[in-house]
Short mmCIF file of C-alpha atoms in Angstrom, two decimals:
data_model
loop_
_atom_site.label_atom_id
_atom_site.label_comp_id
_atom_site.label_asym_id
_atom_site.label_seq_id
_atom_site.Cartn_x
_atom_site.Cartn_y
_atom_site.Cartn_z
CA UNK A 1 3.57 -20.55 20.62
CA UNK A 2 2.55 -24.09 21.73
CA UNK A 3 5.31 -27.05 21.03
CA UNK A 4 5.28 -27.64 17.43
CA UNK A 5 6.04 -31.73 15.88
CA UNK A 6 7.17 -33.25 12.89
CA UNK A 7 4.94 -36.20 11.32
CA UNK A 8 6.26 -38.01 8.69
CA UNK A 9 4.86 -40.93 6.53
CA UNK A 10 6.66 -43.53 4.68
CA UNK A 11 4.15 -44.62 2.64
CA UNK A 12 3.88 -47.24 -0.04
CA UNK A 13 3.74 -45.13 -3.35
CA UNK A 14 4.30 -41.29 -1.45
CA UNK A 15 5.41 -39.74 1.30
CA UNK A 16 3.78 -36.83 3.46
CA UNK A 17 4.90 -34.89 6.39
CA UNK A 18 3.17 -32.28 9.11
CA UNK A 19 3.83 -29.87 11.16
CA UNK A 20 1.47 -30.44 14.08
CA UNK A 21 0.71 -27.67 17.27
CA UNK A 22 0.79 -29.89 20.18
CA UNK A 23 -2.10 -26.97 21.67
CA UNK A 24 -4.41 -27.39 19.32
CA UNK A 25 -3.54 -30.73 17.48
CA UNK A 26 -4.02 -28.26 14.09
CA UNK A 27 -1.75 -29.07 10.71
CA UNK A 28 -0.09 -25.48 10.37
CA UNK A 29 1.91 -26.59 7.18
CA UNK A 30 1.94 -30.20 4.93
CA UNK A 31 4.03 -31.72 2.15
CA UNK A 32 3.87 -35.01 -0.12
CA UNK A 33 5.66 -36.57 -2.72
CA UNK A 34 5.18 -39.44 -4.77
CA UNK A 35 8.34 -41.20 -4.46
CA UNK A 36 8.43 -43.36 -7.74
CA UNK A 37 10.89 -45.62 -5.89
CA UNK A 38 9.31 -49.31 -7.37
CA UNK A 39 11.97 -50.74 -9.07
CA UNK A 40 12.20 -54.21 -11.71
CA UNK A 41 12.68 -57.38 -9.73
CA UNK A 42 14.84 -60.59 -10.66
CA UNK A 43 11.73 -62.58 -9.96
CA UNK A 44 8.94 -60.32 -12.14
CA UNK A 45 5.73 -59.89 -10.83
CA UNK A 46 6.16 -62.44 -8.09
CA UNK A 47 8.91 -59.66 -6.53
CA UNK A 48 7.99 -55.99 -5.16
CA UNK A 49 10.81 -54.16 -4.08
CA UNK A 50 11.68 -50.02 -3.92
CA UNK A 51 15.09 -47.65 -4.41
CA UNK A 52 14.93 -46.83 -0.80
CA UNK A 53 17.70 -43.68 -1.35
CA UNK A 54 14.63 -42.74 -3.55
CA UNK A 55 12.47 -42.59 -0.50
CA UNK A 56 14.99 -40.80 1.74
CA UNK A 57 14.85 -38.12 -1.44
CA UNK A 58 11.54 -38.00 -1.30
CA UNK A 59 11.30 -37.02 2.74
CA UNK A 60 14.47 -34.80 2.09
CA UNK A 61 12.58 -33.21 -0.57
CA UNK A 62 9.21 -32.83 1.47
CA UNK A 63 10.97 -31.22 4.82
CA UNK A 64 12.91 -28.80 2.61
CA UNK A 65 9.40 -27.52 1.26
CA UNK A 66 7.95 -26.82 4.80
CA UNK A 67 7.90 -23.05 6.27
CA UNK A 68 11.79 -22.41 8.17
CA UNK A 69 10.35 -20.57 10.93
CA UNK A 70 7.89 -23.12 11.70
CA UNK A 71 10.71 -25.99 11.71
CA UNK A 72 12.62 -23.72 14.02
CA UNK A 73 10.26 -24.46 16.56
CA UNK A 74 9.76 -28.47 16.13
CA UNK A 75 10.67 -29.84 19.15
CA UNK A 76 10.10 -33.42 18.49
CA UNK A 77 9.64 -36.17 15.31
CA UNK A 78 7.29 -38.71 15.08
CA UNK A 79 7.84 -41.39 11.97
CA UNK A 80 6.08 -44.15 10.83
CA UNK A 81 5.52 -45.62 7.35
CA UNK A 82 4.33 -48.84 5.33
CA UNK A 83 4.54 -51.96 7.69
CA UNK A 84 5.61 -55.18 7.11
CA UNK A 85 8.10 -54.49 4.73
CA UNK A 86 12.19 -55.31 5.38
CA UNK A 87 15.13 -53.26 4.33
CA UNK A 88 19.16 -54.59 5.25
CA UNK A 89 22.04 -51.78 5.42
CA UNK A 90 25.74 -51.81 6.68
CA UNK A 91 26.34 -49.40 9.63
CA UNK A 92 28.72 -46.54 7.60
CA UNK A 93 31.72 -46.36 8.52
CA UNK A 94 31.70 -42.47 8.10
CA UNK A 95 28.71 -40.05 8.09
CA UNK A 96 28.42 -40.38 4.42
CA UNK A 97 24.62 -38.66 4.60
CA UNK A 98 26.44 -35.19 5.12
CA UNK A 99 26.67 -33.09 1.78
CA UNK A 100 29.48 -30.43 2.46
CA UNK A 101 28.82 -30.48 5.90
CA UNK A 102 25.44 -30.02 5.64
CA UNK A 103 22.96 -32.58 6.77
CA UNK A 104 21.14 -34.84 3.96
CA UNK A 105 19.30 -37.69 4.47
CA UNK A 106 20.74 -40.41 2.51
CA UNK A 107 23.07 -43.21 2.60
CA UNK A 108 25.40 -44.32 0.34
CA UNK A 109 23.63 -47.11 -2.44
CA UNK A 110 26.23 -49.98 -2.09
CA UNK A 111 25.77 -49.66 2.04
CA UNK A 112 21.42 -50.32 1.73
CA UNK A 113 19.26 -52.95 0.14
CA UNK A 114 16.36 -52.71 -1.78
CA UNK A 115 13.04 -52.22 0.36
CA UNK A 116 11.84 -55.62 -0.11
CA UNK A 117 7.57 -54.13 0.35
CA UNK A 118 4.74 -55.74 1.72
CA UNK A 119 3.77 -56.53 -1.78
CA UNK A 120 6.57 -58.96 -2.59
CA UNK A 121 5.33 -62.21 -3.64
CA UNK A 122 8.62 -64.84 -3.78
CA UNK A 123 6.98 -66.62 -0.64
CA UNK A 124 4.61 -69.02 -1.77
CA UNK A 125 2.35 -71.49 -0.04
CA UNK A 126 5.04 -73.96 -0.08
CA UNK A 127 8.09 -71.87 1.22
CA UNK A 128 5.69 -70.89 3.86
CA UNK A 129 4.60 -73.98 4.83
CA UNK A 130 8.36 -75.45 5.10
CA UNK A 131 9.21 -72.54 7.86
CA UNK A 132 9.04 -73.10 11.53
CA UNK A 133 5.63 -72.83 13.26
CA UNK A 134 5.59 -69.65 15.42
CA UNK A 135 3.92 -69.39 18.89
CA UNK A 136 2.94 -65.93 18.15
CA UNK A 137 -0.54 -65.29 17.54
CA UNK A 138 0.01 -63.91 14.11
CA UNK A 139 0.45 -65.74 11.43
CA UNK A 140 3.47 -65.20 8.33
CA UNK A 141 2.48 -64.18 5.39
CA UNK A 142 4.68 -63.36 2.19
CA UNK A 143 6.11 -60.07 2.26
CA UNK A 144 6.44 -59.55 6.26
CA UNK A 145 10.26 -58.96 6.86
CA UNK A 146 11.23 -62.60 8.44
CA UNK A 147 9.46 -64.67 5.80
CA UNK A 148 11.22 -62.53 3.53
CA UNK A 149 14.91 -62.65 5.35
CA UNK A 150 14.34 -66.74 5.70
CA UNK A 151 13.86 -66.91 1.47
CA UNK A 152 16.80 -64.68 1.74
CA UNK A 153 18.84 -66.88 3.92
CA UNK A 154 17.72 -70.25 1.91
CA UNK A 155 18.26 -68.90 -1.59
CA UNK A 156 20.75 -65.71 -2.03
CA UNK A 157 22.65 -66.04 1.51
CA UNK A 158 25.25 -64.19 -0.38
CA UNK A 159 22.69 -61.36 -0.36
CA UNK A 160 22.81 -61.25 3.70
CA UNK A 161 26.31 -61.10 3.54
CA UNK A 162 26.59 -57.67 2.40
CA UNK A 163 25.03 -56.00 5.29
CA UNK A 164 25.02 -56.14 9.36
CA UNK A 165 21.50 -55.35 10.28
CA UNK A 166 18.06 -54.69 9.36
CA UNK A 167 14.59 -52.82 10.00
CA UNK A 168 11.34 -51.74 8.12
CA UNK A 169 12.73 -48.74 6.52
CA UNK A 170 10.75 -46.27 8.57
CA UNK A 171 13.01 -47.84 11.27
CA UNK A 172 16.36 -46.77 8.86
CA UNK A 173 14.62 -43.73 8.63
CA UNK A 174 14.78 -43.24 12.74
CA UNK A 175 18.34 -44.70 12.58
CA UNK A 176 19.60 -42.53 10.21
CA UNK A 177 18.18 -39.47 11.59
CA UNK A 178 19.77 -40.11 14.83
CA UNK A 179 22.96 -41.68 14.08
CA UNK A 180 21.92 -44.69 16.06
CA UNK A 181 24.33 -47.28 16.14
CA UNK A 182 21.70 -49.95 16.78
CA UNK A 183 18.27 -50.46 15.58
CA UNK A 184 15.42 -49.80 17.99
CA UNK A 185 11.94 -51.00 16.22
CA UNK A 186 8.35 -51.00 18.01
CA UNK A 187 6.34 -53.33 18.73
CA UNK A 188 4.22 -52.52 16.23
CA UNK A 189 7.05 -52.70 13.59
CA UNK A 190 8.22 -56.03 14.70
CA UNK A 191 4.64 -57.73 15.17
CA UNK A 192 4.29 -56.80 11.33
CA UNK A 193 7.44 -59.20 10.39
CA UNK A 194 5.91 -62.37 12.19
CA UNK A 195 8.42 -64.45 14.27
CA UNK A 196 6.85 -61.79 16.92
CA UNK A 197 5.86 -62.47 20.65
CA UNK A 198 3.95 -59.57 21.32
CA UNK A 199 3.12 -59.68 25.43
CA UNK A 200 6.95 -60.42 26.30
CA UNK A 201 7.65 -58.11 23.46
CA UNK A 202 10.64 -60.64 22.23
CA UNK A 203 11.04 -62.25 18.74
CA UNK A 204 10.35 -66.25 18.79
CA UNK A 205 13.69 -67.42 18.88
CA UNK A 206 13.22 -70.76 19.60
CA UNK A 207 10.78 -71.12 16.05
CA UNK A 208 13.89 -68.78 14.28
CA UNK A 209 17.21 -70.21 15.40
CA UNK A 210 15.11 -73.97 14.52
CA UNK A 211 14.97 -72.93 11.07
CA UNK A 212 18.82 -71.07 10.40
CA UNK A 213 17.35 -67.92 10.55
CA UNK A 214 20.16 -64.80 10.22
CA UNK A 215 19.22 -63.89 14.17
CA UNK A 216 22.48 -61.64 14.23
CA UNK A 217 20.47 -59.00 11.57
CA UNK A 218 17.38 -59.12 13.44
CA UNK A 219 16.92 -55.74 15.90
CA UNK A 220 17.68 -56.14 19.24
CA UNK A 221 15.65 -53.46 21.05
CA UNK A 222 12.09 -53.81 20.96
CA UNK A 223 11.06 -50.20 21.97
CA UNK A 224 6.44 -49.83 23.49
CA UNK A 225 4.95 -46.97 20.54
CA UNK A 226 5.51 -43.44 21.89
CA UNK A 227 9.22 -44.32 22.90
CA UNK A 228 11.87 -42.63 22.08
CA UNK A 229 14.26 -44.10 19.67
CA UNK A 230 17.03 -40.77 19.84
CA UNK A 231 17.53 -37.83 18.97
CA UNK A 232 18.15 -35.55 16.06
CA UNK A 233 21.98 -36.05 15.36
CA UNK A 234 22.22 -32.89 13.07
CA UNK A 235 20.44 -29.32 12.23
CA UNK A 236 18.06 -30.49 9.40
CA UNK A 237 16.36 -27.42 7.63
CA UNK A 238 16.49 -25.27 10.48
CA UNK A 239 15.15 -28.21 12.77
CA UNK A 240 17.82 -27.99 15.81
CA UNK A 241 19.74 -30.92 16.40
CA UNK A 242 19.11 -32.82 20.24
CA UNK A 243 15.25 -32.69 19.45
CA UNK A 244 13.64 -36.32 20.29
CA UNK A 245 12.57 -38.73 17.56
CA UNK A 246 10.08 -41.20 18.59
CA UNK A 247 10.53 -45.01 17.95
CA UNK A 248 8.93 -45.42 14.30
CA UNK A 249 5.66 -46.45 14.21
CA UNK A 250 3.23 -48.31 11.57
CA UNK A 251 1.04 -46.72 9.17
CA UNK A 252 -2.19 -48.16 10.13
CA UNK A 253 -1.99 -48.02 13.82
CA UNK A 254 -1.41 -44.19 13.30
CA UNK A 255 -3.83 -43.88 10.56
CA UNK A 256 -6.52 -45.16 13.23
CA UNK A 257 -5.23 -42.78 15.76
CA UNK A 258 -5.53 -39.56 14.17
CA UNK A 259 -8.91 -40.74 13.23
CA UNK A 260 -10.50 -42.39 16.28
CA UNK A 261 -12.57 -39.94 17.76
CA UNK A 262 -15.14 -42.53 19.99
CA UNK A 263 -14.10 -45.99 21.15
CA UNK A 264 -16.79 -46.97 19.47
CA UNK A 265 -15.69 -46.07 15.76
CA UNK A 266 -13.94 -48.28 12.97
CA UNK A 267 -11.72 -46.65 11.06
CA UNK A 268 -11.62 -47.89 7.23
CA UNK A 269 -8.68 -47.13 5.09
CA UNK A 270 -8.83 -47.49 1.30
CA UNK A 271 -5.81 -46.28 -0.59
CA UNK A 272 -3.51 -49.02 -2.55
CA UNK A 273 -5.01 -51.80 -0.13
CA UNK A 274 -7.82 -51.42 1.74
CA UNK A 275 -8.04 -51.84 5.64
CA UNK A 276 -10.83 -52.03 8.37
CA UNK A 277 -9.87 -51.67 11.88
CA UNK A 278 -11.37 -51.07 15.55
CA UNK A 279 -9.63 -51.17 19.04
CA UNK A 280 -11.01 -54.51 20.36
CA UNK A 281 -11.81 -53.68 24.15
CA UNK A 282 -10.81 -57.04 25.66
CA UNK A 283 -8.29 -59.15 23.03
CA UNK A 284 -4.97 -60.31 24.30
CA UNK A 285 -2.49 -62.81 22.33
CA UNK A 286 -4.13 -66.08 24.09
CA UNK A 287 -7.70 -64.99 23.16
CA UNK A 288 -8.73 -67.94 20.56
CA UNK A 289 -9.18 -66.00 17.12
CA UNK A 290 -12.27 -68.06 15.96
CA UNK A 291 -11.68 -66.15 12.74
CA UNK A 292 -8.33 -66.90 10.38
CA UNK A 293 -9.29 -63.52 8.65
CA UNK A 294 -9.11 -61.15 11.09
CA UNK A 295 -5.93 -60.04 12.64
CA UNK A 296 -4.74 -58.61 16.02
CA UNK A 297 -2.10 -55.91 15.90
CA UNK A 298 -0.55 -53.83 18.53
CA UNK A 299 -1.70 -50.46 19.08
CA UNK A 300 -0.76 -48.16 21.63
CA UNK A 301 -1.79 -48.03 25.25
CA UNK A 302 -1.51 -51.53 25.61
CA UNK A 303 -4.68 -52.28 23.64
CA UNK A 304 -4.41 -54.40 20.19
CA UNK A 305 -6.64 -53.35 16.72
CA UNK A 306 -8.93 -55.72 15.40
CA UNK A 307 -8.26 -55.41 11.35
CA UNK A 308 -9.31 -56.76 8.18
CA UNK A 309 -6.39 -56.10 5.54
CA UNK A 310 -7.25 -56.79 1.84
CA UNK A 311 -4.29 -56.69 -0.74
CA UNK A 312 -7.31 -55.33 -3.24
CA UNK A 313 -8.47 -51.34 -2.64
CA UNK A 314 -7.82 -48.82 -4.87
CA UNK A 315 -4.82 -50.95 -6.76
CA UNK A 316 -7.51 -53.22 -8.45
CA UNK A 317 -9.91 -49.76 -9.86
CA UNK A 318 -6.42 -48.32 -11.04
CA UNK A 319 -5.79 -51.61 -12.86
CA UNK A 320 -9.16 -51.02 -14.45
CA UNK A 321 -8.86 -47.79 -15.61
CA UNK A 322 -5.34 -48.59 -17.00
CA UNK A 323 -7.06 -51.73 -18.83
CA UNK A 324 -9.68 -48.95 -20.10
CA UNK A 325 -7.11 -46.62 -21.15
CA UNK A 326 -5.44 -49.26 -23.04
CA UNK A 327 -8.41 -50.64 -24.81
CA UNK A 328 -9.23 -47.08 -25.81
CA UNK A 329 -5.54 -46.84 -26.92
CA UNK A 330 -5.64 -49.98 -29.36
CA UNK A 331 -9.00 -48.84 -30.86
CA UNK A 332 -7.33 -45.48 -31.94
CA UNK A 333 -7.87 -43.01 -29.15
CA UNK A 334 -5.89 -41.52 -25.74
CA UNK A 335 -8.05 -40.78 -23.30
CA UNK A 336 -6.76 -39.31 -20.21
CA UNK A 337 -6.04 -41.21 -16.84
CA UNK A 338 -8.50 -38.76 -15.29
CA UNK A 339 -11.51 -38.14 -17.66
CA UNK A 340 -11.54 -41.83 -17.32
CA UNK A 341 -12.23 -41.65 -13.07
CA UNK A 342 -14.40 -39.00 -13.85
CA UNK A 343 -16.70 -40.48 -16.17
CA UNK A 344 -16.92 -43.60 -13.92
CA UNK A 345 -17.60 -41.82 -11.39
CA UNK A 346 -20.32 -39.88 -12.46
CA UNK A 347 -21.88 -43.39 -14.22
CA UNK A 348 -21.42 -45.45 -11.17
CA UNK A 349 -23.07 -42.76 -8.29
CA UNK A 350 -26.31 -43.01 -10.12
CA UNK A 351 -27.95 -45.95 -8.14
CA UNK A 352 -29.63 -46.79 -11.91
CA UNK A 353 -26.43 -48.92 -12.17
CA UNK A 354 -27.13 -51.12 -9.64
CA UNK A 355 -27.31 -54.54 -11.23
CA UNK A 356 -27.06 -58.55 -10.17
CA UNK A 357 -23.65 -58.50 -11.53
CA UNK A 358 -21.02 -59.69 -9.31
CA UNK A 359 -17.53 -59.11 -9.18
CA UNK A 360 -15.21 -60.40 -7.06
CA UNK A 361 -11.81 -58.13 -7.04
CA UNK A 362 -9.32 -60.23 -5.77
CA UNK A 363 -6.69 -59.63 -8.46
CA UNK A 364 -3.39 -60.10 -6.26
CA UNK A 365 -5.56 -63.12 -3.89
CA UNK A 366 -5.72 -62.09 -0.22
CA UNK A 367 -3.22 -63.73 2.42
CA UNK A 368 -5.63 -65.93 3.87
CA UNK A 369 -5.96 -67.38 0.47
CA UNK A 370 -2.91 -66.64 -1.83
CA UNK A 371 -4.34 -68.31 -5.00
CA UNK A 372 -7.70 -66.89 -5.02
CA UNK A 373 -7.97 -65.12 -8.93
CA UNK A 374 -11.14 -62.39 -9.97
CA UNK A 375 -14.22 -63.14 -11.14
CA UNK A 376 -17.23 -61.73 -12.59
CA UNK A 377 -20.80 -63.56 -12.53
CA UNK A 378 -24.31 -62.20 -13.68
CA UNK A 379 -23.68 -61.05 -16.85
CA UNK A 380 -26.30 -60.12 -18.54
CA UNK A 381 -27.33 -57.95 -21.82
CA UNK A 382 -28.53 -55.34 -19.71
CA UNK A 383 -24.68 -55.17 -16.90
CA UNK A 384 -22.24 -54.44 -20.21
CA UNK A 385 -22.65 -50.96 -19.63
CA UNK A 386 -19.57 -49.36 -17.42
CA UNK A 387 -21.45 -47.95 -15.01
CA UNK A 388 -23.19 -51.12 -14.03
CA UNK A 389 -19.22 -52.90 -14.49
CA UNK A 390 -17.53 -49.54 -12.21
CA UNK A 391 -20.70 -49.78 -9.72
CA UNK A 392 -20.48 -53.54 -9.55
CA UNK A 393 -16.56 -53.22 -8.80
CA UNK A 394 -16.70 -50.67 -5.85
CA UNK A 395 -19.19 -52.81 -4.61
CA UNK A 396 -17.09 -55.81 -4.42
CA UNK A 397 -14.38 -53.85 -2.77
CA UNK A 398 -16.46 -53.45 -0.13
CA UNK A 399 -18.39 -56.85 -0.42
CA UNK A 400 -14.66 -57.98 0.32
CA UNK A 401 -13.55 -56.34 3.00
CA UNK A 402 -17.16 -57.19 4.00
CA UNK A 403 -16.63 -61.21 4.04
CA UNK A 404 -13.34 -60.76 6.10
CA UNK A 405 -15.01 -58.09 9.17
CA UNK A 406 -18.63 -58.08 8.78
CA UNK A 407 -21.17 -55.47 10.38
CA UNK A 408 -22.45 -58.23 12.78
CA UNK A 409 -18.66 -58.62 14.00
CA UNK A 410 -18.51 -54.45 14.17
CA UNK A 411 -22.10 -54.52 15.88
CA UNK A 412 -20.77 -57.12 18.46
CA UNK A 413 -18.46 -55.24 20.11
CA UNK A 414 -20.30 -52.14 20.29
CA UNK A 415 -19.08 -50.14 16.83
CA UNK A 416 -21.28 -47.33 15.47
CA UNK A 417 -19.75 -45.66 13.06
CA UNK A 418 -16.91 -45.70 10.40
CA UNK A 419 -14.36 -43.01 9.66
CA UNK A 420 -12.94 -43.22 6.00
CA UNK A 421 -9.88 -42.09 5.04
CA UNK A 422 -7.55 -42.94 2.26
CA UNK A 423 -7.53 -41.91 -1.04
CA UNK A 424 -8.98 -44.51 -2.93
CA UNK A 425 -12.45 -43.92 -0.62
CA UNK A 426 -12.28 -39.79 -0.21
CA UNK A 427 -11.90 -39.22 -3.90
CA UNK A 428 -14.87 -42.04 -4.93
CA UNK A 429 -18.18 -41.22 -3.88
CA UNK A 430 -19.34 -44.36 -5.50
CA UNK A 431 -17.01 -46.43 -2.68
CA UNK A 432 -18.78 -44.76 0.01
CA UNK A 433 -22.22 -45.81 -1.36
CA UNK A 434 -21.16 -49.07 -1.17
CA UNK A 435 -19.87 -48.78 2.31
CA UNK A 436 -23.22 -47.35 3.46
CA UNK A 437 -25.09 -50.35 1.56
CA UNK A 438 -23.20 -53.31 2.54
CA UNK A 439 -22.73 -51.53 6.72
CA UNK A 440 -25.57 -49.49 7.21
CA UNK A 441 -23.69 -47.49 9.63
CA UNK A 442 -22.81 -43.93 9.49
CA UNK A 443 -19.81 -42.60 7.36
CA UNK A 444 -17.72 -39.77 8.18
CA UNK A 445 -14.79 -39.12 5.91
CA UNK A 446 -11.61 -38.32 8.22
CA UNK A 447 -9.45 -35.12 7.93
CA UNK A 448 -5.65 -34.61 6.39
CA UNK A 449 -2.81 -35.50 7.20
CA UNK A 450 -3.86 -39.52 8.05
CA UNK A 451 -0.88 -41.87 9.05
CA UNK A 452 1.44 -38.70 9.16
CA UNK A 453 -0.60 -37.04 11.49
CA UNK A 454 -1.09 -39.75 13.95
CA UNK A 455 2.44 -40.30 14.11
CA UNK A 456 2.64 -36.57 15.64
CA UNK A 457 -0.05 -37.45 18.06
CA UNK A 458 2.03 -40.15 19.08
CA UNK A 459 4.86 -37.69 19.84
CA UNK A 460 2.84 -35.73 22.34
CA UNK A 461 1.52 -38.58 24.65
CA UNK A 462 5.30 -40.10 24.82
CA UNK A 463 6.35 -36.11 25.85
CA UNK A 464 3.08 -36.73 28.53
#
């Protein structure tokens, strides 16, 4: 049989792994778990943090589930997971992930922080502004891992005390797996933290050391996508230990990767958040970016991804059906979480709810503009019905993502098509109207296996 590989996806709310035939490029067997790892924080909603042995349970969990004889035969692991996000641990002493001598992944709770997500909000526009400007070309936003580590270092430097290094925690993943002494990230782990210089492939330690940054935590190996990071220190599940494990890798570059099928697609992803994203054919770091919106990421092969990231996707119509729910609740009724998508649904894909109402979705703000709240104009006696409301809020989803990459900027460098995926989009035909409307280019909705999937296509060009 042709070479089989592991994918495996951190995600933000669940993870999912895949066993891959490098041959073929076909999923022979998938998993997923939710990993209900979100956790209170000391700072309320302004904090976002996760149990991360929660998460390594949840991958544990997933792996155990997949077919033994086809785990046999993986020969190599390719990981990636939610990006920008910063976990610290202490390097144990002993391997304390080993449950009677068999292999587990864990690690001890008093040895790991909290996942401190991209969500986290304890940066404001003021912290921000008092940090070091960076030379790289993309900018710091709260929630990427050094903004994060420098609110750390000015206001709980007892925190940093506890621990001796630090990665995204796709990257503990990696480290853990192989018993890595020290942290090896990518470069399209590290350009997700800021502080990043992505052409010499070195963090800006001029702009960190100038501001007391914790440099001693940061990783020192900066590893291209497709490296590899190790190998697999123990048997896990019948996978033999010595197989390779690539570098990790972030979600969205291998979300677009498994998706891309033309140079001339955009890929748009629409699960908690909602991303649109396109190899740009020419950009490199000293290319003026006329637009403050639009950001330029590593991606593999040298090239970079154009993307427009909104913090509002499928978060903002779950906080609208919970609002329903509850309304429904303090009027006497329970109404199921999933009756209510379904009757929105099927209100909001009849184009009779069309209306002039407006709504702009920006619940949690966007990081070009932190404080920017929701709204809803063109309210009328005839929009108070919910399918003109659900119709109207899909659309400015879309509208959105819309005003940060528009179809003239797709148009412009040549792109003809878009290739959904996500959740959020595949499960809401009333999304992908509105993608048609506001586009007018083609839609194809991607296969399985996303982010999880591309990070096993990843595995085969580094073995090429």
């Amino acid at each position: 049989m042709s070479p089989l590989v592991l994918g495996i996806d951190v995600g933000t709310t669940s993870v999912k792994v895949v066993i891959v035939q490098k041959e073929t490029q076909l999923i022979l067997a998938n998993q997923s778990k939710d990993t209900q790892a979100n956790v209170p924080s000391d700072l309320g909603i302004e904090g976002n943090k996760q149990d991360v042995p929660k998460i390594l349970s949840a991958i544990h969990n997933c792996v155990s589930r997949l077919p033994k004889d086809l785990l046999r035969q993986v020969e190599s692991i390719g990981i990636c997971g939610q990006m920008h996000g910063m976990t610290l641990w202490q390097l144990p002493n002993e391997c304390s992930y080993k449950d009677n001598g068999v292999f587990k992944l864990d690690i001890d709770k008093d040895k790991v922080s909290n996942l401190y997500t991209w969500q986290d909000g304890r940066c404001d526009i003021d912290f921000l502004n008092s940090l070091p400007k960076s030379k790289s070309h993309l900018p710091v936003h709260t929630g990427f891992g050094c903004a994060t580590l420098f609110w750390f270092a000015k206001n709980k430097p007892e925190k940093l005390k506890k621990y001796d290094r630090c990665g995204t925690v796709q990257d503990l993943v990696v480290s853990l797996l192989c018993d890595n002494d020290d942290v090896k990230m990518s470069s399209q782990n590290a350009a997700s933290w800021g502080y990043f210089l992505t052409e010499p492939r070195e963090w800006d330690r001029e702009a960190l050391e100038a501001g007391g940054f914790p440099m001693h935590l940061l990783p020192s190996e900066i590893l291209s996508p497709g490296q590899v990071a190790g190998t697999l220190a123990h048997n896990w599940f019948g996978i033999p230990a010595g197989v390779t494990i690539g570098v990790a890798l972030g979600d969205l570059q291998c979300s677009v990767f498994a998706l891309l099928k033309e140079p001339t697609d955009a890929v748009l992803n629409i699960s908690t958040s909602a991303q649109l994203a396109y190899v740009h054919p020419t950009f490199r770091p000293e290319t003026i970016n006329e637009s403050q919106k639009i950001e330029y990421f590593p991606y593999f092969g040298d090239k970079y991804l154009a993307v427009a990231a909104s913090l509002n996707g499928g978060n903002t119509l779950a906080t609208f059906v919970k609002s329903l729910q509850q309304w429904t609740l303090e009027l006497g009724f329970s109404v199921p979480q999933s009756k209510v998508w379904d009757k929105l649904i099927a209100l909001g894909k009849d184009d009779s709810s069309i209306s002039d109402m407006t709504i702009v979705p920006t619940l949690l703000g966007e990081r070009y503009a932190p404080d920017q709240t929701a709204s809803v104009t063109g309210i009328t006696l005839d929009t108070l019905h919910l399918g003109n409301i659900f119709r109207a809020l899909c659309s400015g989803i879309i509208k959105n993502l819309h005003d940060i990459m528009s179809r003239e900027e797709l148009e412009s460098v040549g792109i003809c098509r878009i290739v959904g995926n996500g959740s959020g989009l595949v499960r809401n035909p009333v999304l992908q109207k509105e993608v048609s409307r506001w586009y007018s280019l083609p839609l194809e909705l991607g296969h399985t296996g996303d982010a999880a999937l591309g990070a096993a296509l990843a595995m085969f060009k580094a073995d090429e």
